[in-house]
PDB file of C-alpha atoms in Angstrom:
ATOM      1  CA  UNK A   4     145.401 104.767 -97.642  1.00 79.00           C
ATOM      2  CA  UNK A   5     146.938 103.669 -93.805  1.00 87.00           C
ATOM      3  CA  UNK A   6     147.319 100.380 -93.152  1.00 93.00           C
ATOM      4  CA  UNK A   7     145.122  98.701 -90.997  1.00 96.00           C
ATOM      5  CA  UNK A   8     146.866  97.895 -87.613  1.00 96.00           C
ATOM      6  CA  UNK A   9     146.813  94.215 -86.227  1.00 97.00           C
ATOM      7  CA  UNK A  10     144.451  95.553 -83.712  1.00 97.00           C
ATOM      8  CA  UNK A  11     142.054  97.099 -86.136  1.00 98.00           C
ATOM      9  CA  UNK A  12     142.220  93.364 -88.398  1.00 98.00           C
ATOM     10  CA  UNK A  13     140.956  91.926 -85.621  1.00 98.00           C
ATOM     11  CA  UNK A  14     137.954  94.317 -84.499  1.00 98.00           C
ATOM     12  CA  UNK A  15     137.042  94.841 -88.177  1.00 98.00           C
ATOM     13  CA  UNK A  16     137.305  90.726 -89.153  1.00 98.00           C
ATOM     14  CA  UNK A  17     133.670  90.555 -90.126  1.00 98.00           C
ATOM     15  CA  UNK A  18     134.097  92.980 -92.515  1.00 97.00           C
ATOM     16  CA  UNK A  19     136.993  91.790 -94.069  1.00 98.00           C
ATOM     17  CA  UNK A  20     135.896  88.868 -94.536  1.00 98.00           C
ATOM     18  CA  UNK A  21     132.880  89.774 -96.924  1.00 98.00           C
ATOM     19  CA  UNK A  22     134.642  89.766-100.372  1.00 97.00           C
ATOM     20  CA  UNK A  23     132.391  93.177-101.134  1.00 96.00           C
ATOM     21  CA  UNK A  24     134.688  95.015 -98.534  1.00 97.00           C
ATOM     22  CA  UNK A  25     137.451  93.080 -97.634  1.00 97.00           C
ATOM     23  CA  UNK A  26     140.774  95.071 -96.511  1.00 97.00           C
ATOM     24  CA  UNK A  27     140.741  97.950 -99.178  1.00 97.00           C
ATOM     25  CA  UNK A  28     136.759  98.548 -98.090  1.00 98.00           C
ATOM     26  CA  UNK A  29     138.030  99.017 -94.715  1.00 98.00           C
ATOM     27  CA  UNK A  30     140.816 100.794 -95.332  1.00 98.00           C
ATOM     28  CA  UNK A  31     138.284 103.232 -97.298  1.00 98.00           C
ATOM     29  CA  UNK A  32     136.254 103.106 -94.255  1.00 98.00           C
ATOM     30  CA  UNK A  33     139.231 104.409 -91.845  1.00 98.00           C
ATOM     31  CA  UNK A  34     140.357 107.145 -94.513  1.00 98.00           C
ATOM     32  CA  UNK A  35     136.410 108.550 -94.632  1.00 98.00           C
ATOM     33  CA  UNK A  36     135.553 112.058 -93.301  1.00 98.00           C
ATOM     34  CA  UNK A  37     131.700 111.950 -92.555  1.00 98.00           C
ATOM     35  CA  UNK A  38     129.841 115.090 -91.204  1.00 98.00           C
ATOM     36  CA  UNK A  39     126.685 113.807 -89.653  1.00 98.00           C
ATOM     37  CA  UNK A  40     123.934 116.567 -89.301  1.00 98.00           C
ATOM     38  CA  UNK A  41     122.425 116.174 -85.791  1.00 97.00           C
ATOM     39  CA  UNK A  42     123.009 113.928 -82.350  1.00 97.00           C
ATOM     40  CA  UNK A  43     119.306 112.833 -81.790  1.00 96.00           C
ATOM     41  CA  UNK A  44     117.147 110.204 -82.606  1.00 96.00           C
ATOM     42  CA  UNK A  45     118.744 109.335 -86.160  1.00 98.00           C
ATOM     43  CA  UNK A  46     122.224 110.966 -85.524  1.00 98.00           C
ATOM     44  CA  UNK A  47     122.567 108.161 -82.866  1.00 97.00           C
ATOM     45  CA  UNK A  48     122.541 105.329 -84.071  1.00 98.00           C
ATOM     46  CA  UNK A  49     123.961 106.674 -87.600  1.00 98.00           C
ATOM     47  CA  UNK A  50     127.184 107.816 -85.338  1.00 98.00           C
ATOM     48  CA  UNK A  51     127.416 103.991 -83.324  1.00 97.00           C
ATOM     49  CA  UNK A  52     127.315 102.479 -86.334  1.00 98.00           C
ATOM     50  CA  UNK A  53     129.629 104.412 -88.337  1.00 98.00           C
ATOM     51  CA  UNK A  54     132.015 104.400 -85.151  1.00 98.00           C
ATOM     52  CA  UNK A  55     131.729 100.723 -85.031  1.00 98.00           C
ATOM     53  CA  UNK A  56     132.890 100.357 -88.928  1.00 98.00           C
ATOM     54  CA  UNK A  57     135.579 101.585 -88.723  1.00 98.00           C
ATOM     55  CA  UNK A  58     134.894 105.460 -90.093  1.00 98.00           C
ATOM     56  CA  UNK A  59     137.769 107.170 -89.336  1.00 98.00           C
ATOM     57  CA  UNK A  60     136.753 110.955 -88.600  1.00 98.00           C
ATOM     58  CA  UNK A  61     133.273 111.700 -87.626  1.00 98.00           C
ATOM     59  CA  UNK A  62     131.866 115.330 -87.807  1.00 98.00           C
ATOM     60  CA  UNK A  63     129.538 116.308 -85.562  1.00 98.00           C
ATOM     61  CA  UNK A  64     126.954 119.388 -85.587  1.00 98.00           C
ATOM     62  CA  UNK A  65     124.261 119.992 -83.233  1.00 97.00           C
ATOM     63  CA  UNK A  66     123.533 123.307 -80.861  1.00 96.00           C
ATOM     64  CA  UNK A  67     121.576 120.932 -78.586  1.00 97.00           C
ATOM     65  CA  UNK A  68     121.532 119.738 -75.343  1.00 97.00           C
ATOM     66  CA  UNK A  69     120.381 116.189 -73.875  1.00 98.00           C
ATOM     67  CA  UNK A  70     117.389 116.150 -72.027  1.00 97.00           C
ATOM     68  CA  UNK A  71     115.404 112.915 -70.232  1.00 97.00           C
ATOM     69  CA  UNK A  72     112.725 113.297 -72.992  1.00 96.00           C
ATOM     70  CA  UNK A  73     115.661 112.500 -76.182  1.00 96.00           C
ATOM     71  CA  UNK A  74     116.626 108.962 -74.402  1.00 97.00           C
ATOM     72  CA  UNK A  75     113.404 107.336 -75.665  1.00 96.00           C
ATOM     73  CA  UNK A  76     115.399 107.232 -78.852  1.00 97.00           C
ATOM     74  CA  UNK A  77     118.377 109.006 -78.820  1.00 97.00           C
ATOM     75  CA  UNK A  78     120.450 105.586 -77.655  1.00 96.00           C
ATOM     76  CA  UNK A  79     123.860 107.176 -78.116  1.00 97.00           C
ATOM     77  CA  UNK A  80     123.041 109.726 -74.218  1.00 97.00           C
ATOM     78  CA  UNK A  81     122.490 108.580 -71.256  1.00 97.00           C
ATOM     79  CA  UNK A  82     120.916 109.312 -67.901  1.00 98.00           C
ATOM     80  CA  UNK A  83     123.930 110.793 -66.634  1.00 97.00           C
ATOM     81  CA  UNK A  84     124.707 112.804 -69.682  1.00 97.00           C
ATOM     82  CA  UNK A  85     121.172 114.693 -69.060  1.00 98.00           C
ATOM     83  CA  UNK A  86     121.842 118.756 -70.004  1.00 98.00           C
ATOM     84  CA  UNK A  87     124.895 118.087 -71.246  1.00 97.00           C
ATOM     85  CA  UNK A  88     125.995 119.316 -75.218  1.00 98.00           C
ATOM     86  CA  UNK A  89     125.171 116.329 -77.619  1.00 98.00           C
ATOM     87  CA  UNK A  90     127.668 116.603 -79.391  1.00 98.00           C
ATOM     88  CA  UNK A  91     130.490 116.209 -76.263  1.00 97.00           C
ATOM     89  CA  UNK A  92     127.875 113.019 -75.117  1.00 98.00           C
ATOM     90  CA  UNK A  93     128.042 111.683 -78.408  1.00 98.00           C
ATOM     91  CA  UNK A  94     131.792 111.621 -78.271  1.00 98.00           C
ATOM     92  CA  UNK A  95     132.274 110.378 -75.217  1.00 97.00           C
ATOM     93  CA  UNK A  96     129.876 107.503 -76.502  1.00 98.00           C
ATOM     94  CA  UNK A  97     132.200 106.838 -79.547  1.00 98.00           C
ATOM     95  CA  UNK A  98     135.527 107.070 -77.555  1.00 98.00           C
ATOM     96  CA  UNK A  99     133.818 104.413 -75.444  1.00 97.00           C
ATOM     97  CA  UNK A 100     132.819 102.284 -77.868  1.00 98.00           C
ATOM     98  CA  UNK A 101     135.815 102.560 -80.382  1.00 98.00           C
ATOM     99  CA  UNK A 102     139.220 104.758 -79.769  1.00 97.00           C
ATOM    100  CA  UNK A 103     140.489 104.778 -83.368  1.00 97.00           C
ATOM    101  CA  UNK A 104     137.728 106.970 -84.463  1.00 98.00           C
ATOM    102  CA  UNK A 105     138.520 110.611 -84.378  1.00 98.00           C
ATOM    103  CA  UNK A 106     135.790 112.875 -83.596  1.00 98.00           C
ATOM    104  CA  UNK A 107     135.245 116.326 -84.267  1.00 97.00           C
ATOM    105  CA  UNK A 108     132.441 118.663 -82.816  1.00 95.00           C
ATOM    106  CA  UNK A 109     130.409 121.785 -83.434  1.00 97.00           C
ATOM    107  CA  UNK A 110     128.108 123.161 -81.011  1.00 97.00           C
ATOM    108  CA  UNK A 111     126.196 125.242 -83.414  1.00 96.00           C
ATOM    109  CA  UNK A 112     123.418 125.004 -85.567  1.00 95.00           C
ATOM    110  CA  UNK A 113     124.221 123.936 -89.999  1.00 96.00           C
ATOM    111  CA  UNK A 114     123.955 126.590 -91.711  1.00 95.00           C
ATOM    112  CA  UNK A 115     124.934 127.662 -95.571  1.00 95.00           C
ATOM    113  CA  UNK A 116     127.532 129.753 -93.960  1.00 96.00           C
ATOM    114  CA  UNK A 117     128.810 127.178 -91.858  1.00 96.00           C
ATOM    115  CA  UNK A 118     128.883 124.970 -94.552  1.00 96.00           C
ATOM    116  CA  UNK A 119     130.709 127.265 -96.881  1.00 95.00           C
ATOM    117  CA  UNK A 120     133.527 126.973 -93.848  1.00 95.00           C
ATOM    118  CA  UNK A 121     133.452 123.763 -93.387  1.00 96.00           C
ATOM    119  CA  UNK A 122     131.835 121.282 -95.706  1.00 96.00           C
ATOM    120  CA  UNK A 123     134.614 120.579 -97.806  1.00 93.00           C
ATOM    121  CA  UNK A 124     136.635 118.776 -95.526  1.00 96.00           C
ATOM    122  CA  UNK A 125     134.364 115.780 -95.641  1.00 98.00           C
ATOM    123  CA  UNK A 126     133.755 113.284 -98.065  1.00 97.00           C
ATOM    124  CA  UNK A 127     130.523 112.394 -96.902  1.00 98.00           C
ATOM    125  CA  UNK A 128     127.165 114.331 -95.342  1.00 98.00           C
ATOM    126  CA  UNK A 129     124.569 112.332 -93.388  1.00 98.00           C
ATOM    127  CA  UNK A 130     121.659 114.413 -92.386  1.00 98.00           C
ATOM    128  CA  UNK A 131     119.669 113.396 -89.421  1.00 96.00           C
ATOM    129  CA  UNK A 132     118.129 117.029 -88.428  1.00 95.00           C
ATOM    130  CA  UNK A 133     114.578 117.132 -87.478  1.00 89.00           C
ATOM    131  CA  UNK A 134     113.569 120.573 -89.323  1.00 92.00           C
ATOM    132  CA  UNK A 135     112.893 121.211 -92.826  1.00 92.00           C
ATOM    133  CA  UNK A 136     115.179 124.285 -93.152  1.00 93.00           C
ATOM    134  CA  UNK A 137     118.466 122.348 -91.994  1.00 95.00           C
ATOM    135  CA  UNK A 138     117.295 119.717 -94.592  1.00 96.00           C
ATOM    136  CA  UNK A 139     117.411 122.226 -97.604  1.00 96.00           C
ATOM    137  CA  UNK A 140     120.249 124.010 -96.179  1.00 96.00           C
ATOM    138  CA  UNK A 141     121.888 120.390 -96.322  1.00 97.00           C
ATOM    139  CA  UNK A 142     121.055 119.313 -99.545  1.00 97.00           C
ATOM    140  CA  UNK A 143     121.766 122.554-100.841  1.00 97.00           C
ATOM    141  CA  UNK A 144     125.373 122.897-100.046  1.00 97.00           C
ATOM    142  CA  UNK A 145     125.852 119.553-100.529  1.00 97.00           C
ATOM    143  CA  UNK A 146     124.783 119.884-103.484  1.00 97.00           C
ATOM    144  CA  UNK A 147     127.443 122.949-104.168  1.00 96.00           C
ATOM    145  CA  UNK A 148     130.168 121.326-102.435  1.00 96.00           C
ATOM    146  CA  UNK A 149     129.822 118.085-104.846  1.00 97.00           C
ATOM    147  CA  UNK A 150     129.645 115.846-101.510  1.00 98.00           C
ATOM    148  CA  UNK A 151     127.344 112.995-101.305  1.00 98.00           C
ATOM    149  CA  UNK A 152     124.436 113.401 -98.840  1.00 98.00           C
ATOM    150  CA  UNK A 153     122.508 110.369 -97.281  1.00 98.00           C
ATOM    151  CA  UNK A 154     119.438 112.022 -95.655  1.00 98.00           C
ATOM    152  CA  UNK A 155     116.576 110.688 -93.778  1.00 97.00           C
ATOM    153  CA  UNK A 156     113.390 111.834 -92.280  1.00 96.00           C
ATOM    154  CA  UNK A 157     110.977 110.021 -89.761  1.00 96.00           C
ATOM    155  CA  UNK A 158     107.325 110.734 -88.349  1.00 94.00           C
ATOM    156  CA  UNK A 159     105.220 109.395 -85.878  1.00 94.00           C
ATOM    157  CA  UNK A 160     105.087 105.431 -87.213  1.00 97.00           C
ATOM    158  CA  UNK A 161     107.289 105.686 -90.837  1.00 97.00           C
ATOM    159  CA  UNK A 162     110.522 107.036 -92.050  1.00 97.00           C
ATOM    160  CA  UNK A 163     112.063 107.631 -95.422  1.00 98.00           C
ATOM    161  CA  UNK A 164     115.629 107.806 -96.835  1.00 98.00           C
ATOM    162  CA  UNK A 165     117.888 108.543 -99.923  1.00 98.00           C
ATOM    163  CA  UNK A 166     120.837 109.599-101.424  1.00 98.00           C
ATOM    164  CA  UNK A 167     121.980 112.146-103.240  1.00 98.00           C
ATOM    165  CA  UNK A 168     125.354 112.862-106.307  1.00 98.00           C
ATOM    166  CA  UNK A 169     122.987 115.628-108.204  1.00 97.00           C
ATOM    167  CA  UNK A 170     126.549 116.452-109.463  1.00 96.00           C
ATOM    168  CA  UNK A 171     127.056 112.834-111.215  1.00 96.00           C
ATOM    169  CA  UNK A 172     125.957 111.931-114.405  1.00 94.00           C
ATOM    170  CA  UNK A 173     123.230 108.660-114.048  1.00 91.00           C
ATOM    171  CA  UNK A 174     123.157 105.741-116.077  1.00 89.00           C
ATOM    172  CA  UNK A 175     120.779 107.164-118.538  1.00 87.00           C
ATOM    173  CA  UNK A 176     123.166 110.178-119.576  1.00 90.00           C
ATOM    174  CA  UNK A 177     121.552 113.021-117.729  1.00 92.00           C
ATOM    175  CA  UNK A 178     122.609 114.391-113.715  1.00 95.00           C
ATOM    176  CA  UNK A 179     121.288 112.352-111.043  1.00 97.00           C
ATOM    177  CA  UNK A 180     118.129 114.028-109.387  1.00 97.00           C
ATOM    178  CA  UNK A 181     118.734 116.273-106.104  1.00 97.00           C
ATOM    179  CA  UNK A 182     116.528 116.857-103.043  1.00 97.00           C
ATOM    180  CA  UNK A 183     114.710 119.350-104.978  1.00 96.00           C
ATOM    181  CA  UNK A 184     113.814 117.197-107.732  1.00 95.00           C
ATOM    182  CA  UNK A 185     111.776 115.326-104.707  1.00 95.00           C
ATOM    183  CA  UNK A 186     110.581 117.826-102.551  1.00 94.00           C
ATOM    184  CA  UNK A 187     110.791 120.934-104.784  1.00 92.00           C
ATOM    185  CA  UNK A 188     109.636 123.453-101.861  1.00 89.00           C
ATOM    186  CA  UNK A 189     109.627 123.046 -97.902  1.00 86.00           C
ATOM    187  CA  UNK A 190     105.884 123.095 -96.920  1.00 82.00           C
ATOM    188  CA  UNK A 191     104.297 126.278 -95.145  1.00 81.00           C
ATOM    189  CA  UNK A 192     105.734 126.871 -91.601  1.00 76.00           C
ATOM    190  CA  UNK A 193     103.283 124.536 -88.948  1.00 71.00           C
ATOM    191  CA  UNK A 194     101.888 122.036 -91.922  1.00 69.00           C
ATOM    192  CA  UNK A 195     104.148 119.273 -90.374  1.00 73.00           C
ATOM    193  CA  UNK A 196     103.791 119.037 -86.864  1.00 72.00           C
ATOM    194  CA  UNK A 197     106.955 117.997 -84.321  1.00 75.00           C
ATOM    195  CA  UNK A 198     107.738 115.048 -82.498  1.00 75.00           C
ATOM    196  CA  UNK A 199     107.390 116.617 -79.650  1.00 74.00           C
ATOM    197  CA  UNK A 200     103.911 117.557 -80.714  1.00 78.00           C
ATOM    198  CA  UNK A 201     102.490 114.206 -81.898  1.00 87.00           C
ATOM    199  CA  UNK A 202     105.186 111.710 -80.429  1.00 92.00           C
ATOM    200  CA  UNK A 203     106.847 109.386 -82.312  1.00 95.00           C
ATOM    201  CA  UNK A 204     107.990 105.765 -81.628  1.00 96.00           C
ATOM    202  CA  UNK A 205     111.575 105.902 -80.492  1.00 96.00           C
ATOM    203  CA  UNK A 206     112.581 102.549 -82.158  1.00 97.00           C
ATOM    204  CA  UNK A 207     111.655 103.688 -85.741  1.00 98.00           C
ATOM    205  CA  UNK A 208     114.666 106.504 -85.425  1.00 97.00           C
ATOM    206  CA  UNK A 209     116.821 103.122 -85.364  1.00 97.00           C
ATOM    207  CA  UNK A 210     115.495 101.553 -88.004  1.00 98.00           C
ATOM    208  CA  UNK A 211     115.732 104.650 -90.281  1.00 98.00           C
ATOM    209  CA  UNK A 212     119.613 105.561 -88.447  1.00 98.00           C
ATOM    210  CA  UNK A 213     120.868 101.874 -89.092  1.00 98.00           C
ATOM    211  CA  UNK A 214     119.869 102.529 -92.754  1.00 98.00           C
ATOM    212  CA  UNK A 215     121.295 105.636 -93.685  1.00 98.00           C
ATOM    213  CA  UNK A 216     124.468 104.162 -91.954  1.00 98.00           C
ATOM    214  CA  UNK A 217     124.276 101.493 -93.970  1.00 98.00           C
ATOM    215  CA  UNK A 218     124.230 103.790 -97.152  1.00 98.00           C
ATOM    216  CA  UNK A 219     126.884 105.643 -96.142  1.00 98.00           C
ATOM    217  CA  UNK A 220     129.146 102.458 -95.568  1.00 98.00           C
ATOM    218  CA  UNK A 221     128.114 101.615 -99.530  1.00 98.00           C
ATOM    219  CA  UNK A 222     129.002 104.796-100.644  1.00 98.00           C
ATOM    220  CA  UNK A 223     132.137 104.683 -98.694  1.00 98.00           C
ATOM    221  CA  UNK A 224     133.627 101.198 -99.953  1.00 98.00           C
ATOM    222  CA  UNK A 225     131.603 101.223-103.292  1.00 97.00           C
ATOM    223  CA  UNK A 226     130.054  98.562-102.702  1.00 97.00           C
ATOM    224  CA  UNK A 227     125.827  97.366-103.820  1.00 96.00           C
ATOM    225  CA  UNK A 228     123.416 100.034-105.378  1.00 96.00           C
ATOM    226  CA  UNK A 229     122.939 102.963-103.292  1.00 97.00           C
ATOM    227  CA  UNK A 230     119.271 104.708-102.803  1.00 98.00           C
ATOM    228  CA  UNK A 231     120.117 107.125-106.005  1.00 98.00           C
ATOM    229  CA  UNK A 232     117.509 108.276-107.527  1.00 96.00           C
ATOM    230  CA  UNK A 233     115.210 106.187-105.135  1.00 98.00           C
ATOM    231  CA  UNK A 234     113.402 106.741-101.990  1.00 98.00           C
ATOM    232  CA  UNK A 235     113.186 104.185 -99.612  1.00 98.00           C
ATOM    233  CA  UNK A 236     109.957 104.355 -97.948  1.00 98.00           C
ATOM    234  CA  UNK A 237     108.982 102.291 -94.422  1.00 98.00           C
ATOM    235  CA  UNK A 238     105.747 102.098 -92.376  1.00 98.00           C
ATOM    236  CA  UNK A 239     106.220 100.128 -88.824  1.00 98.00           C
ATOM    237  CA  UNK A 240     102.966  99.664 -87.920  1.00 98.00           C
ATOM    238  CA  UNK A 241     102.362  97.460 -91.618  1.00 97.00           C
ATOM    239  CA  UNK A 242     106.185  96.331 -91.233  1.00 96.00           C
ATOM    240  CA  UNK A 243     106.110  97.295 -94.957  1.00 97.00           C
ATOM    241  CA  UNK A 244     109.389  99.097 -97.072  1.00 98.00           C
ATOM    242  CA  UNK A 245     108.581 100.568-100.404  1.00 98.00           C
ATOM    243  CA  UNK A 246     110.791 102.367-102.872  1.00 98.00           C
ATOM    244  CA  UNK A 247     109.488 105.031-105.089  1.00 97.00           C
ATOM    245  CA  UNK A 248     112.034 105.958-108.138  1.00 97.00           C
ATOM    246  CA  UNK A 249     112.306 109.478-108.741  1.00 96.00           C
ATOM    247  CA  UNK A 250     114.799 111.600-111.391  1.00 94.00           C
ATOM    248  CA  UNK A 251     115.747 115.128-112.139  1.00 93.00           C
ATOM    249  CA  UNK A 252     112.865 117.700-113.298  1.00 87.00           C
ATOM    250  CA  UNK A 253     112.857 118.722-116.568  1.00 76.00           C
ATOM    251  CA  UNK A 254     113.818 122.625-116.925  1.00 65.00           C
ATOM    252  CA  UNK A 255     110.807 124.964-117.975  1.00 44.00           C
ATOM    253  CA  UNK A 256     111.960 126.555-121.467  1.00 38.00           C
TER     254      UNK A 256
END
């Protein structure tokens, strides 16, 4: 791993100084290659946060572009950055905020294909997407690829995240579970509605974001118990988390 320049000692102090990172955590932190899945209302402040840890290459994939309706919650544009690509706003944004992170962006949608391409180059996926297909299509290569996925979901007042090594042998012997141990099948097309159908309260994306950052900075620096095997669920209008444990389905004989 690089050594951590005096300059980066001193922005990344607080970190260092928690015996559960400390220098080699952050030095784990600035080798890390994390594709995050989307530039919107979780993407943003999954990205500042990762960017302010000290990540050192961010991978970014959205097709979108910012519009004045996304800055209710996607903290990471701006005003001026209105029809713009998110993914060139979001980089600007992390430049701003810290210039050893190297960024690197798609303007396209995830795909299988794309992530035969590309996915292997990271150590790390975060999916913030708000559509059920990119979510499978996520999990599913991730899955294939043997890359840890952190992936969260939100709705109008709650949220919900986990993790995911479906590759890894558990504790008890057996793989851990994948997505599709939890949510076996997408539901039928219009089931779910949007956000942009039923709103949504633009704060909650930051509660969910700031914790599937803070997964993927355990992951990174192997450091606490991450959501494996668990599914962290919250409710903002109860201020209430629960967890619900979940494992790997049983194959029909």
């Amino acid at each position: 791993m690089d050594p951590l320049s005096p300059e980066e000692i001193e922005r990344y102090k607080r970190h260092i100084l928690l015996p559960e990172i400390g220098g080699v955590g952050q030095q784990r932190l600035k080798a890390a290659k994390v594709l995050v899945i989307g530039a919107g209302g979780l993407g943003a402040p999954v990205l500042y946060y990762l960017a302010a840890a000290g990540v050192g290459t961010l991978g970014i994939i959205d097709d979108d572009v910012v519009s004045l309706s996304n800055l209710q919650r996607q903290v990471i544009h701006d005003t001026g950055t209105i029809g713009e690509q998110k993914t060139e706003s979001a980089r600007r944004s992390i430049a701003r905020l810290n210039p050893h992170v190297r960024t690197i962006h798609f303007e396209e949608r995830f795909s299988i294909v794309w992530a035969h391409d590309h996915l292997k180059s990271f150590d790390l996926v975060i999916d913030g997407s708000d559509n059920f297909d990119t979510r499978y299509a996520a999990a599913d290569a991730a899955e294939t690829a043997k890359v840890p996925l952190v992936t969260g979901a939100v709705g109008r007042f709650d949220g919900s995240v986990t993790a995911l090594k479906p590759y890894e042998i558990g504790p008890e012997g057996v793989l851990l579970p994948g997505y599709r141990d939890l949510f076996p099948t997408p539901p039928p097309q219009g089931v779910v509605p949007s956000c942009a159908e039923t709103g949504i309260i633009g704060a909650l994306t930051g509660v969910i974001g700031t914790i599937m950052a803070m997964e993927a900075i355990k992951l990174i620096t192997q450091t606490g118990e991450p959501l494996l095997g668990r599914l962290l669920l919250y409710d903002a209008l109860e201020c209430r988390f629960d967890t619900v444990r979940y494992k790997r389905r049983q194959e029909k004989a």
